[in-house]
């Protein structure tokens, strides 16, 4: 039997919160989207901690999107760095997260760390990333 995902304090399941976050994100309501993404991430965390592979991609996407709006919409680079790192931790083949983490690190003057993220990205997607590293 399938386990039902635990509802948040608002009574909404993590997937429902994630859908709300997507909608808010698409309409540039970044502060509200940030809150919804954080609630979804919190809701998915017990399943991630329990090793449930079925939610990894969804959790990583929520972390990535929260990081993206933290960086581009809210200018919160520490949050962006934290959530991009979490996305790569749980989903080590998520090449977009490595790229975006590299951008955040570059934007904050952490050049060597940024290059390392771009190198990791290039091992996952050499067709896209490798030419950038040779510039």
mmCIF file of C-alpha atoms in Angstrom:
data_model
loop_
_atom_site.group_PDB
_atom_site.id
_atom_site.type_symbol
_atom_site.label_atom_id
_atom_site.label_comp_id
_atom_site.label_asym_id
_atom_site.label_seq_id
_atom_site.Cartn_x
_atom_site.Cartn_y
_atom_site.Cartn_z
ATOM 1 C CA UNK A 1 0.000 0.000 0.000
ATOM 2 C CA UNK A 2 1.129 3.541 -0.734
ATOM 3 C CA UNK A 3 1.803 5.899 2.128
ATOM 4 C CA UNK A 4 -0.075 9.166 2.026
ATOM 5 C CA UNK A 5 2.261 12.161 2.171
ATOM 6 C CA UNK A 6 2.030 13.968 5.477
ATOM 7 C CA UNK A 7 0.073 17.208 5.347
ATOM 8 C CA UNK A 8 1.576 20.475 6.534
ATOM 9 C CA UNK A 9 0.294 22.619 9.375
ATOM 10 C CA UNK A 10 -1.958 24.261 6.768
ATOM 11 C CA UNK A 11 -3.452 20.843 6.064
ATOM 12 C CA UNK A 12 -1.974 20.737 2.562
ATOM 13 C CA UNK A 13 0.185 17.927 1.242
ATOM 14 C CA UNK A 14 3.711 18.817 0.072
ATOM 15 C CA UNK A 15 2.779 18.261 -3.574
ATOM 16 C CA UNK A 16 -0.127 20.671 -3.278
ATOM 17 C CA UNK A 17 2.140 23.272 -1.673
ATOM 18 C CA UNK A 18 4.662 22.758 -4.457
ATOM 19 C CA UNK A 19 1.993 23.372 -7.099
ATOM 20 C CA UNK A 20 0.978 26.566 -5.312
ATOM 21 C CA UNK A 21 4.626 27.640 -5.189
ATOM 22 C CA UNK A 22 4.957 27.053 -8.962
ATOM 23 C CA UNK A 23 1.892 29.203 -9.624
ATOM 24 C CA UNK A 24 3.145 32.003 -7.363
ATOM 25 C CA UNK A 25 6.610 31.755 -8.915
ATOM 26 C CA UNK A 26 5.195 32.061 -12.455
ATOM 27 C CA UNK A 27 3.400 35.280 -11.491
ATOM 28 C CA UNK A 28 6.532 36.761 -9.861
ATOM 29 C CA UNK A 29 5.052 36.611 -6.367
ATOM 30 C CA UNK A 30 8.445 35.546 -5.064
ATOM 31 C CA UNK A 31 7.971 36.145 -1.342
ATOM 32 C CA UNK A 32 4.798 34.034 -1.286
ATOM 33 C CA UNK A 33 6.390 31.432 -3.550
ATOM 34 C CA UNK A 34 9.373 31.248 -1.202
ATOM 35 C CA UNK A 35 7.076 30.530 1.736
ATOM 36 C CA UNK A 36 5.206 27.837 -0.226
ATOM 37 C CA UNK A 37 8.429 26.197 -1.459
ATOM 38 C CA UNK A 38 9.804 26.114 2.096
ATOM 39 C CA UNK A 39 6.591 24.510 3.357
ATOM 40 C CA UNK A 40 6.716 21.908 0.564
ATOM 41 C CA UNK A 41 10.375 21.164 1.284
ATOM 42 C CA UNK A 42 9.594 20.774 4.977
ATOM 43 C CA UNK A 43 6.748 18.410 4.082
ATOM 44 C CA UNK A 44 8.977 16.274 1.862
ATOM 45 C CA UNK A 45 11.897 16.196 4.332
ATOM 46 C CA UNK A 46 10.723 13.180 6.395
ATOM 47 C CA UNK A 47 10.454 11.096 3.209
ATOM 48 C CA UNK A 48 13.919 12.258 2.088
ATOM 49 C CA UNK A 49 15.358 11.446 5.515
ATOM 50 C CA UNK A 50 13.743 7.993 5.329
ATOM 51 C CA UNK A 51 15.427 7.374 1.966
ATOM 52 C CA UNK A 52 12.256 7.345 -0.137
ATOM 53 C CA UNK A 53 13.647 7.614 -3.660
ATOM 54 C CA UNK A 54 10.221 8.378 -5.129
ATOM 55 C CA UNK A 55 10.253 11.959 -3.833
ATOM 56 C CA UNK A 56 13.897 12.848 -4.522
ATOM 57 C CA UNK A 57 13.359 14.530 -7.894
ATOM 58 C CA UNK A 58 10.380 16.516 -6.651
ATOM 59 C CA UNK A 59 12.221 17.589 -3.489
ATOM 60 C CA UNK A 60 15.316 18.553 -5.511
ATOM 61 C CA UNK A 61 13.151 20.572 -7.909
ATOM 62 C CA UNK A 62 11.529 22.412 -4.986
ATOM 63 C CA UNK A 63 14.995 23.194 -3.555
ATOM 64 C CA UNK A 64 16.259 24.315 -6.961
ATOM 65 C CA UNK A 65 13.278 26.578 -7.617
ATOM 66 C CA UNK A 66 13.447 28.097 -4.140
ATOM 67 C CA UNK A 67 17.157 28.749 -4.658
ATOM 68 C CA UNK A 68 16.493 30.273 -8.070
ATOM 69 C CA UNK A 69 13.913 32.775 -6.819
ATOM 70 C CA UNK A 70 16.051 33.448 -3.741
ATOM 71 C CA UNK A 71 18.884 34.478 -6.047
ATOM 72 C CA UNK A 72 17.076 36.145 -8.940
ATOM 73 C CA UNK A 73 13.877 37.405 -7.362
ATOM 74 C CA UNK A 74 14.726 38.120 -3.742
ATOM 75 C CA UNK A 75 18.509 38.745 -3.783
ATOM 76 C CA UNK A 76 19.059 36.242 -0.965
ATOM 77 C CA UNK A 77 22.323 34.673 -2.033
ATOM 78 C CA UNK A 78 22.874 32.710 1.197
ATOM 79 C CA UNK A 79 19.479 31.025 0.782
ATOM 80 C CA UNK A 80 20.196 30.429 -2.898
ATOM 81 C CA UNK A 81 23.526 28.789 -2.122
ATOM 82 C CA UNK A 82 21.979 26.655 0.637
ATOM 83 C CA UNK A 83 19.117 25.321 -1.476
ATOM 84 C CA UNK A 84 21.162 24.760 -4.660
ATOM 85 C CA UNK A 85 23.605 22.735 -2.525
ATOM 86 C CA UNK A 86 20.717 20.736 -1.092
ATOM 87 C CA UNK A 87 19.387 20.031 -4.593
ATOM 88 C CA UNK A 88 22.790 18.678 -5.676
ATOM 89 C CA UNK A 89 23.171 16.702 -2.440
ATOM 90 C CA UNK A 90 19.953 14.738 -2.891
ATOM 91 C CA UNK A 91 20.110 14.585 -6.677
ATOM 92 C CA UNK A 92 23.795 14.421 -7.686
ATOM 93 C CA UNK A 93 22.978 14.319 -11.418
ATOM 94 C CA UNK A 94 20.925 17.536 -11.368
ATOM 95 C CA UNK A 95 23.245 19.465 -13.686
ATOM 96 C CA UNK A 96 21.138 22.652 -13.722
ATOM 97 C CA UNK A 97 21.567 22.944 -9.957
ATOM 98 C CA UNK A 98 25.366 22.754 -10.312
ATOM 99 C CA UNK A 99 25.265 25.450 -12.987
ATOM 100 C CA UNK A 100 23.065 27.762 -10.935
ATOM 101 C CA UNK A 101 25.082 27.131 -7.778
ATOM 102 C CA UNK A 102 28.168 28.066 -9.766
ATOM 103 C CA UNK A 103 26.483 31.316 -10.810
ATOM 104 C CA UNK A 104 25.616 32.193 -7.206
ATOM 105 C CA UNK A 105 29.164 31.447 -6.087
ATOM 106 C CA UNK A 106 30.578 33.513 -8.949
ATOM 107 C CA UNK A 107 28.240 36.388 -8.113
ATOM 108 C CA UNK A 108 29.467 36.338 -4.514
ATOM 109 C CA UNK A 109 33.154 36.301 -5.468
ATOM 110 C CA UNK A 110 33.780 32.613 -4.692
ATOM 111 C CA UNK A 111 35.451 32.021 -8.044
ATOM 112 C CA UNK A 112 37.293 28.755 -7.308
ATOM 113 C CA UNK A 113 34.183 27.210 -5.751
ATOM 114 C CA UNK A 114 32.148 28.365 -8.749
ATOM 115 C CA UNK A 115 34.597 26.779 -11.178
ATOM 116 C CA UNK A 116 34.300 23.503 -9.259
ATOM 117 C CA UNK A 117 30.512 23.561 -9.695
ATOM 118 C CA UNK A 118 30.873 24.280 -13.423
ATOM 119 C CA UNK A 119 33.326 21.369 -13.688
ATOM 120 C CA UNK A 120 30.815 19.088 -11.980
ATOM 121 C CA UNK A 121 28.143 20.299 -14.375
ATOM 122 C CA UNK A 122 30.456 19.613 -17.330
ATOM 123 C CA UNK A 123 30.935 15.976 -16.261
ATOM 124 C CA UNK A 124 27.162 15.550 -16.345
ATOM 125 C CA UNK A 125 26.519 17.522 -19.543
ATOM 126 C CA UNK A 126 29.783 17.867 -21.482
ATOM 127 C CA UNK A 127 27.881 18.815 -24.641
ATOM 128 C CA UNK A 128 26.682 22.017 -22.983
ATOM 129 C CA UNK A 129 29.168 22.865 -20.263
ATOM 130 C CA UNK A 130 32.627 21.819 -21.431
ATOM 131 C CA UNK A 131 32.928 24.559 -24.078
ATOM 132 C CA UNK A 132 32.181 27.179 -21.410
ATOM 133 C CA UNK A 133 35.042 25.969 -19.219
ATOM 134 C CA UNK A 134 37.524 26.256 -22.083
ATOM 135 C CA UNK A 135 36.810 29.974 -22.639
#
